[in-house]
Amino acid sequence: MQSRSYTNLLELASGNFPVMGREKERRKLTRVMTVPGSITELEDDQASSVASDNPSSLSMDRMIIVANQLPLKAKRRPDNKGWSFTWDDDSLLFRLKDGFPDDMEVLYVGSLNVDVDPIEQDDVAQVLLDRFGCVPTFLPPNLIEKFYDGFCKKQLWPLFHYMLPFSADHGGRFDRSNWEAYVAANKLFSQKVIEVINPEDDFVWIHDYHLMVLPTFLRRRFNRLRMGFFLHSPFPSSEIYRTLPVREEILKALLNSDLIGFHTFDYARHFLSCCSRMFGLEYQSKRGYIGLDYYGRTVGIKIMPVGIHMGQIESVMKLADKEWRVSELKQQFQGKTVLLGVDDLDVFKGINLKLLAMEQMLKLHPSWQGRAVLVQIANPSRGKSGIDFDEIQLEIQESCKRINDQFGKPGYQPIIYIDTPLSVGERVAYYSIAECVVVTAVRDGMNLTPYEYIVCRQGVSGSDPDPDSGGLKKSMLVVSEFIGCSPSLSGAIRVNPWNVESTSEAMNEAISMSDSEKQLRHEKHYRYVSTHDVGYWSRSFLQDMERTCADHFRKRCWGIGLGFGFRVVSLDPNFRKLSIDDIVTAYIKSKKRAILLDYDGTVMPQNSIIKTPSRQVISILERLSGDANNTVFIVSGRGRESLSKALAPCKKLGIAAEHGYFMRRSQDVEWETCGQSTDFGWMQMAEPVMKLYTESTDGSSIETKESALVWQYRDADPGFGFAQAKEMLDHLESVLANEPVAVKSGQYIVEVKPQEASKGMVAEKIFTSMAENGNQADFVLCIGDDRSDEDMFEIIGNAISKNMLSVNTTVFACTVGQKPSKAKYYLDDTSEVILMLENLAEATDTPVTSEDDESESE
């Protein structure tokens, strides 16, 4: 039977998201919905996004947790009729609800780790919803193979752990069909969420790399949905991540979340670097919170390592004590010092590096021969055997045999290798008797083994102290610096696992350390682990999600873009697109008009190689400035010479060059300067500083203007250029502290200019001059695209209160591009600006205005 998930996979992967076909109509889950329409309509992704304007049917918030697998254990009943389900106590997802408010309902969406017959799926789904609050996503076996075993485990997992597919048998080359299956699987998960969601009341928390494009599917349907994502694996450096052929699709999908969580700052820094290098997004840190501005939405970045569930570990410890398992192990290893390793059997856990370090320690420190034992527990790999599994297994077995043959003797084996499944109780028993835990993973997202070990060495509260330890609670850790828990364990001995010699010395140091120091390190770790448990982690994430989403229902939101280019634009309710009809009507009715236009990015495309305006633009500016009722100015940061040359045909056009330091009302009028001082001695101080940074920043350059100096780094490495610009800004402010200049940063520039030169001062001067001449403007149009133009918008906002404009003046302050601004209007790009100006020019050419003028003169 062919899975419906495979319908039009090519369209799915390209982002067209077609409607999935149905094998049969399934019974819907009983759930009150606030979204108008049936489930059938909701499954059509081409429908318009739901704005969540209807009243909610629930009075309290609810959390929907979405992950690849539900936190359930499933097994077939003995009579082979139906299934038996229980909670998986070891699942992190099951335990994280401890951090939520008691009255918060928690719903889980995910797949099962068993294959349920399609005939049974409806009944199983209803049972899981009613008894466990779980909504199962049934993925067909052929889809799982390509989605999980293919794309997740052979593409994302190796790449996120810094393994590049240099050859076909090393990590797996990119397979387009696996990517299509990944998208299809994420689509199925989104459909299950849509079936049960209340968009106004629910939070959605998505977990891990299996579901990284799910945020786009959900955001397309619910623009204001409160949604977070947490990545439990490492996020690689930008050089590694950018090798992924679908890098932009995944990154854009993640940015449709409201909050993105990582275990460590390193992982978050790599993610932010990708956003900067690929999309030009720069993060801001404010009051301890990191955020990215993405089309008016603030995407929060959360850095918080996950913890363990203290109660569950302690209950398992009590059970292990009752079963005498701890006593058995103490007797088995009596007189021995036990080092312990607990790792999944995969290529990134560095098990063989640990064995080599143990071998080196026994060679360099022979006193440990016959006394030190490394117990290595290798958990069976999850899913299929994985990359290089057989090779790793063989290498480990050969190392174990060699070391045991060399150093072993009757009654003593230095390496005890356990690759059979152990119960949680047995694992806890080993933790309890180990003097030191060694983790030599070459790359790992978090690794909670050290946390579990610390709690087990603390023992159950109220229990008798271990007489073998002299009543002291002590533990020691040797951990790889490349795992997520390493930064939080300041008392551990951190090692580079690739350096076998240093790891062996660290192991020797750990077991040779005095008991008092072991106790101090243990106490420090236990204080952290016991207070930063899984409940603390989930509570902190929920609080940050609430804070990040606080403005969702205050702003206007709408979706733009196709496929994985989809994003939500979130802007102030008063910020709207400029209507050409409205502005033309106001233009025709007005008598005296002020029109202020930026140059680059407004009437000229920002990145255009051609720096002279087209004939169409020249014609428009000539017609607008030729109207006696219009005062038209180009207000730019460019020099007066280049602007005069480019705009030479426009005789009546006013020009404000170098941010208004030079102004000319028309070609037949002399240039005037706005500054009182003509002393530019400060340039001799600023230029050497800029040259210093130019020499050390490849791709940067200095532009020398008559009144200003500009250092631009558009062609430099984005990360390095930004860092250099920030450093230069501080340097220049220090050097020029007593000079009458302003040092400002802009889009890929740092500029030093006279304090009195700003576009805002230009606007103020024009409005004041018009009012003094009895021609106070009753129509104002001001358009710009960058930070310097915000000065004009601010002045216009205050012009009425300063009597520069009357209360009856019609004002159109307009920014180019949909972004936060002090302007009230926006146009999407320069082509829309030119189209709007063309309409105003045509209105100028019509006889309506001239008739009004004639009636006035009469």
JSON list of C-alpha atoms in Angstrom, two decimals, residues 123-246:
[
{"chain": "A", "resi": 123, "resn": "ASP", "atom": "CA", "xyz": [-8.75, 3.03, 17.81]},
{"chain": "A", "resi": 124, "resn": "VAL", "atom": "CA", "xyz": [-5.20, 3.42, 19.07]},
{"chain": "A", "resi": 125, "resn": "ALA", "atom": "CA", "xyz": [-5.32, 7.18, 18.43]},
{"chain": "A", "resi": 126, "resn": "GLN", "atom": "CA", "xyz": [-8.53, 7.53, 20.44]},
{"chain": "A", "resi": 127, "resn": "VAL", "atom": "CA", "xyz": [-7.15, 5.48, 23.35]},
{"chain": "A", "resi": 128, "resn": "LEU", "atom": "CA", "xyz": [-3.93, 7.48, 23.47]},
{"chain": "A", "resi": 129, "resn": "LEU", "atom": "CA", "xyz": [-5.79, 10.80, 23.39]},
{"chain": "A", "resi": 130, "resn": "ASP", "atom": "CA", "xyz": [-8.27, 9.80, 26.09]},
{"chain": "A", "resi": 131, "resn": "ARG", "atom": "CA", "xyz": [-5.86, 8.08, 28.48]},
{"chain": "A", "resi": 132, "resn": "PHE", "atom": "CA", "xyz": [-2.54, 9.79, 27.91]},
{"chain": "A", "resi": 133, "resn": "GLY", "atom": "CA", "xyz": [-3.25, 13.09, 26.16]},
{"chain": "A", "resi": 134, "resn": "CYS", "atom": "CA", "xyz": [-1.16, 11.89, 23.22]},
{"chain": "A", "resi": 135, "resn": "VAL", "atom": "CA", "xyz": [-1.89, 12.39, 19.52]},
{"chain": "A", "resi": 136, "resn": "PRO", "atom": "CA", "xyz": [-0.02, 9.78, 17.46]},
{"chain": "A", "resi": 137, "resn": "THR", "atom": "CA", "xyz": [1.37, 10.53, 14.01]},
{"chain": "A", "resi": 138, "resn": "PHE", "atom": "CA", "xyz": [1.43, 7.28, 12.06]},
{"chain": "A", "resi": 139, "resn": "LEU", "atom": "CA", "xyz": [4.26, 7.33, 9.56]},
{"chain": "A", "resi": 140, "resn": "PRO", "atom": "CA", "xyz": [4.29, 4.61, 6.90]},
{"chain": "A", "resi": 141, "resn": "PRO", "atom": "CA", "xyz": [7.35, 2.29, 7.06]},
{"chain": "A", "resi": 142, "resn": "ASN", "atom": "CA", "xyz": [8.64, 3.39, 3.65]},
{"chain": "A", "resi": 143, "resn": "LEU", "atom": "CA", "xyz": [8.44, 7.04, 4.75]},
{"chain": "A", "resi": 144, "resn": "ILE", "atom": "CA", "xyz": [10.21, 6.34, 8.07]},
{"chain": "A", "resi": 145, "resn": "GLU", "atom": "CA", "xyz": [13.07, 4.70, 6.25]},
{"chain": "A", "resi": 146, "resn": "LYS", "atom": "CA", "xyz": [13.76, 7.78, 4.16]},
{"chain": "A", "resi": 147, "resn": "PHE", "atom": "CA", "xyz": [12.78, 10.38, 6.76]},
{"chain": "A", "resi": 148, "resn": "TYR", "atom": "CA", "xyz": [14.46, 8.97, 9.89]},
{"chain": "A", "resi": 149, "resn": "ASP", "atom": "CA", "xyz": [17.06, 6.45, 8.74]},
{"chain": "A", "resi": 150, "resn": "GLY", "atom": "CA", "xyz": [17.79, 8.44, 5.58]},
{"chain": "A", "resi": 151, "resn": "PHE", "atom": "CA", "xyz": [17.70, 12.20, 6.10]},
{"chain": "A", "resi": 152, "resn": "CYS", "atom": "CA", "xyz": [17.80, 12.47, 9.91]},
{"chain": "A", "resi": 153, "resn": "LYS", "atom": "CA", "xyz": [20.42, 9.84, 10.68]},
{"chain": "A", "resi": 154, "resn": "LYS", "atom": "CA", "xyz": [22.53, 9.87, 7.52]},
{"chain": "A", "resi": 155, "resn": "GLN", "atom": "CA", "xyz": [22.38, 13.57, 6.66]},
{"chain": "A", "resi": 156, "resn": "LEU", "atom": "CA", "xyz": [21.55, 15.82, 9.62]},
{"chain": "A", "resi": 157, "resn": "TRP", "atom": "CA", "xyz": [22.98, 13.76, 12.48]},
{"chain": "A", "resi": 158, "resn": "PRO", "atom": "CA", "xyz": [26.48, 13.38, 10.95]},
{"chain": "A", "resi": 159, "resn": "LEU", "atom": "CA", "xyz": [26.55, 16.97, 9.70]},
{"chain": "A", "resi": 160, "resn": "PHE", "atom": "CA", "xyz": [25.49, 18.43, 13.06]},
{"chain": "A", "resi": 161, "resn": "HIS", "atom": "CA", "xyz": [28.31, 16.37, 14.62]},
{"chain": "A", "resi": 162, "resn": "TYR", "atom": "CA", "xyz": [30.84, 17.79, 12.13]},
{"chain": "A", "resi": 163, "resn": "MET", "atom": "CA", "xyz": [31.06, 14.77, 9.83]},
{"chain": "A", "resi": 164, "resn": "LEU", "atom": "CA", "xyz": [31.07, 15.78, 6.17]},
{"chain": "A", "resi": 165, "resn": "PRO", "atom": "CA", "xyz": [30.27, 13.21, 3.44]},
{"chain": "A", "resi": 166, "resn": "PHE", "atom": "CA", "xyz": [33.63, 13.43, 1.69]},
{"chain": "A", "resi": 167, "resn": "SER", "atom": "CA", "xyz": [32.94, 10.03, 0.15]},
{"chain": "A", "resi": 168, "resn": "ALA", "atom": "CA", "xyz": [29.71, 8.18, -0.59]},
{"chain": "A", "resi": 169, "resn": "ASP", "atom": "CA", "xyz": [30.31, 5.69, 2.25]},
{"chain": "A", "resi": 170, "resn": "HIS", "atom": "CA", "xyz": [31.29, 8.35, 4.80]},
{"chain": "A", "resi": 171, "resn": "GLY", "atom": "CA", "xyz": [28.18, 9.93, 6.26]},
{"chain": "A", "resi": 172, "resn": "GLY", "atom": "CA", "xyz": [26.01, 9.65, 3.17]},
{"chain": "A", "resi": 173, "resn": "ARG", "atom": "CA", "xyz": [25.74, 12.13, 0.30]},
{"chain": "A", "resi": 174, "resn": "PHE", "atom": "CA", "xyz": [22.72, 14.39, 0.01]},
{"chain": "A", "resi": 175, "resn": "ASP", "atom": "CA", "xyz": [19.75, 12.49, -1.39]},
{"chain": "A", "resi": 176, "resn": "ARG", "atom": "CA", "xyz": [16.89, 14.63, -2.69]},
{"chain": "A", "resi": 177, "resn": "SER", "atom": "CA", "xyz": [14.32, 11.87, -2.13]},
{"chain": "A", "resi": 178, "resn": "ASN", "atom": "CA", "xyz": [15.30, 11.70, 1.56]},
{"chain": "A", "resi": 179, "resn": "TRP", "atom": "CA", "xyz": [14.78, 15.46, 1.87]},
{"chain": "A", "resi": 180, "resn": "GLU", "atom": "CA", "xyz": [11.37, 15.12, 0.23]},
{"chain": "A", "resi": 181, "resn": "ALA", "atom": "CA", "xyz": [10.48, 12.43, 2.76]},
{"chain": "A", "resi": 182, "resn": "TYR", "atom": "CA", "xyz": [11.67, 14.67, 5.60]},
{"chain": "A", "resi": 183, "resn": "VAL", "atom": "CA", "xyz": [9.36, 17.45, 4.41]},
{"chain": "A", "resi": 184, "resn": "ALA", "atom": "CA", "xyz": [6.49, 15.01, 3.95]},
{"chain": "A", "resi": 185, "resn": "ALA", "atom": "CA", "xyz": [6.92, 13.64, 7.48]},
{"chain": "A", "resi": 186, "resn": "ASN", "atom": "CA", "xyz": [6.99, 17.16, 8.95]},
{"chain": "A", "resi": 187, "resn": "LYS", "atom": "CA", "xyz": [3.81, 17.88, 6.99]},
{"chain": "A", "resi": 188, "resn": "LEU", "atom": "CA", "xyz": [2.09, 14.89, 8.64]},
{"chain": "A", "resi": 189, "resn": "PHE", "atom": "CA", "xyz": [3.14, 16.09, 12.09]},
{"chain": "A", "resi": 190, "resn": "SER", "atom": "CA", "xyz": [1.73, 19.54, 11.30]},
{"chain": "A", "resi": 191, "resn": "GLN", "atom": "CA", "xyz": [-1.62, 18.03, 10.30]},
{"chain": "A", "resi": 192, "resn": "LYS", "atom": "CA", "xyz": [-1.87, 16.28, 13.67]},
{"chain": "A", "resi": 193, "resn": "VAL", "atom": "CA", "xyz": [-1.11, 19.52, 15.51]},
{"chain": "A", "resi": 194, "resn": "ILE", "atom": "CA", "xyz": [-3.69, 21.40, 13.43]},
{"chain": "A", "resi": 195, "resn": "GLU", "atom": "CA", "xyz": [-6.35, 18.83, 14.32]},
{"chain": "A", "resi": 196, "resn": "VAL", "atom": "CA", "xyz": [-6.16, 19.63, 18.03]},
{"chain": "A", "resi": 197, "resn": "ILE", "atom": "CA", "xyz": [-4.82, 23.16, 18.32]},
{"chain": "A", "resi": 198, "resn": "ASN", "atom": "CA", "xyz": [-6.52, 26.24, 19.75]},
{"chain": "A", "resi": 199, "resn": "PRO", "atom": "CA", "xyz": [-4.31, 28.95, 18.19]},
{"chain": "A", "resi": 200, "resn": "GLU", "atom": "CA", "xyz": [-5.08, 31.70, 20.71]},
{"chain": "A", "resi": 201, "resn": "ASP", "atom": "CA", "xyz": [-4.63, 29.65, 23.86]},
{"chain": "A", "resi": 202, "resn": "ASP", "atom": "CA", "xyz": [-2.01, 27.03, 23.05]},
{"chain": "A", "resi": 203, "resn": "PHE", "atom": "CA", "xyz": [1.74, 27.07, 23.19]},
{"chain": "A", "resi": 204, "resn": "VAL", "atom": "CA", "xyz": [3.54, 24.71, 20.80]},
{"chain": "A", "resi": 205, "resn": "TRP", "atom": "CA", "xyz": [6.98, 23.42, 21.76]},
{"chain": "A", "resi": 206, "resn": "ILE", "atom": "CA", "xyz": [8.80, 21.50, 19.01]},
{"chain": "A", "resi": 207, "resn": "HIS", "atom": "CA", "xyz": [11.77, 19.31, 19.85]},
{"chain": "A", "resi": 208, "resn": "ASP", "atom": "CA", "xyz": [14.93, 18.43, 17.96]},
{"chain": "A", "resi": 209, "resn": "TYR", "atom": "CA", "xyz": [16.33, 18.13, 14.47]},
{"chain": "A", "resi": 210, "resn": "HIS", "atom": "CA", "xyz": [13.71, 15.67, 13.19]},
{"chain": "A", "resi": 211, "resn": "LEU", "atom": "CA", "xyz": [11.13, 18.50, 12.94]},
{"chain": "A", "resi": 212, "resn": "MET", "atom": "CA", "xyz": [13.08, 21.58, 11.88]},
{"chain": "A", "resi": 213, "resn": "VAL", "atom": "CA", "xyz": [10.75, 22.57, 9.04]},
{"chain": "A", "resi": 214, "resn": "LEU", "atom": "CA", "xyz": [7.57, 22.04, 11.08]},
{"chain": "A", "resi": 215, "resn": "PRO", "atom": "CA", "xyz": [7.49, 25.71, 12.24]},
{"chain": "A", "resi": 216, "resn": "THR", "atom": "CA", "xyz": [6.86, 26.87, 8.66]},
{"chain": "A", "resi": 217, "resn": "PHE", "atom": "CA", "xyz": [3.87, 24.55, 8.20]},
{"chain": "A", "resi": 218, "resn": "LEU", "atom": "CA", "xyz": [2.30, 25.79, 11.45]},
{"chain": "A", "resi": 219, "resn": "ARG", "atom": "CA", "xyz": [3.15, 29.46, 10.94]},
{"chain": "A", "resi": 220, "resn": "ARG", "atom": "CA", "xyz": [1.50, 29.40, 7.50]},
{"chain": "A", "resi": 221, "resn": "ARG", "atom": "CA", "xyz": [-1.76, 28.44, 9.18]},
{"chain": "A", "resi": 222, "resn": "PHE", "atom": "CA", "xyz": [-1.58, 30.49, 12.39]},
{"chain": "A", "resi": 223, "resn": "ASN", "atom": "CA", "xyz": [0.32, 33.76, 12.09]},
{"chain": "A", "resi": 224, "resn": "ARG", "atom": "CA", "xyz": [0.13, 34.53, 15.81]},
{"chain": "A", "resi": 225, "resn": "LEU", "atom": "CA", "xyz": [0.75, 31.04, 17.15]},
{"chain": "A", "resi": 226, "resn": "ARG", "atom": "CA", "xyz": [3.05, 30.98, 20.20]},
{"chain": "A", "resi": 227, "resn": "MET", "atom": "CA", "xyz": [5.70, 28.50, 19.13]},
{"chain": "A", "resi": 228, "resn": "GLY", "atom": "CA", "xyz": [9.11, 27.46, 20.43]},
{"chain": "A", "resi": 229, "resn": "PHE", "atom": "CA", "xyz": [11.78, 25.08, 19.16]},
{"chain": "A", "resi": 230, "resn": "PHE", "atom": "CA", "xyz": [14.58, 23.38, 21.09]},
{"chain": "A", "resi": 231, "resn": "LEU", "atom": "CA", "xyz": [17.52, 21.69, 19.42]},
{"chain": "A", "resi": 232, "resn": "HIS", "atom": "CA", "xyz": [18.90, 18.83, 21.53]},
{"chain": "A", "resi": 233, "resn": "SER", "atom": "CA", "xyz": [21.87, 18.14, 19.25]},
{"chain": "A", "resi": 234, "resn": "PRO", "atom": "CA", "xyz": [24.84, 20.42, 18.54]},
{"chain": "A", "resi": 235, "resn": "PHE", "atom": "CA", "xyz": [24.43, 23.17, 15.95]},
{"chain": "A", "resi": 236, "resn": "PRO", "atom": "CA", "xyz": [27.60, 23.14, 13.83]},
{"chain": "A", "resi": 237, "resn": "SER", "atom": "CA", "xyz": [29.76, 26.09, 12.87]},
{"chain": "A", "resi": 238, "resn": "SER", "atom": "CA", "xyz": [28.54, 28.08, 9.87]},
{"chain": "A", "resi": 239, "resn": "GLU", "atom": "CA", "xyz": [31.26, 26.63, 7.62]},
{"chain": "A", "resi": 240, "resn": "ILE", "atom": "CA", "xyz": [29.89, 23.14, 8.28]},
{"chain": "A", "resi": 241, "resn": "TYR", "atom": "CA", "xyz": [26.18, 24.01, 8.22]},
{"chain": "A", "resi": 242, "resn": "ARG", "atom": "CA", "xyz": [26.48, 25.96, 4.97]},
{"chain": "A", "resi": 243, "resn": "THR", "atom": "CA", "xyz": [27.54, 22.79, 3.14]},
{"chain": "A", "resi": 244, "resn": "LEU", "atom": "CA", "xyz": [23.95, 21.50, 3.48]},
{"chain": "A", "resi": 245, "resn": "PRO", "atom": "CA", "xyz": [22.16, 21.87, 0.11]},
{"chain": "A", "resi": 246, "resn": "VAL", "atom": "CA", "xyz": [18.87, 22.78, 1.84]}
]
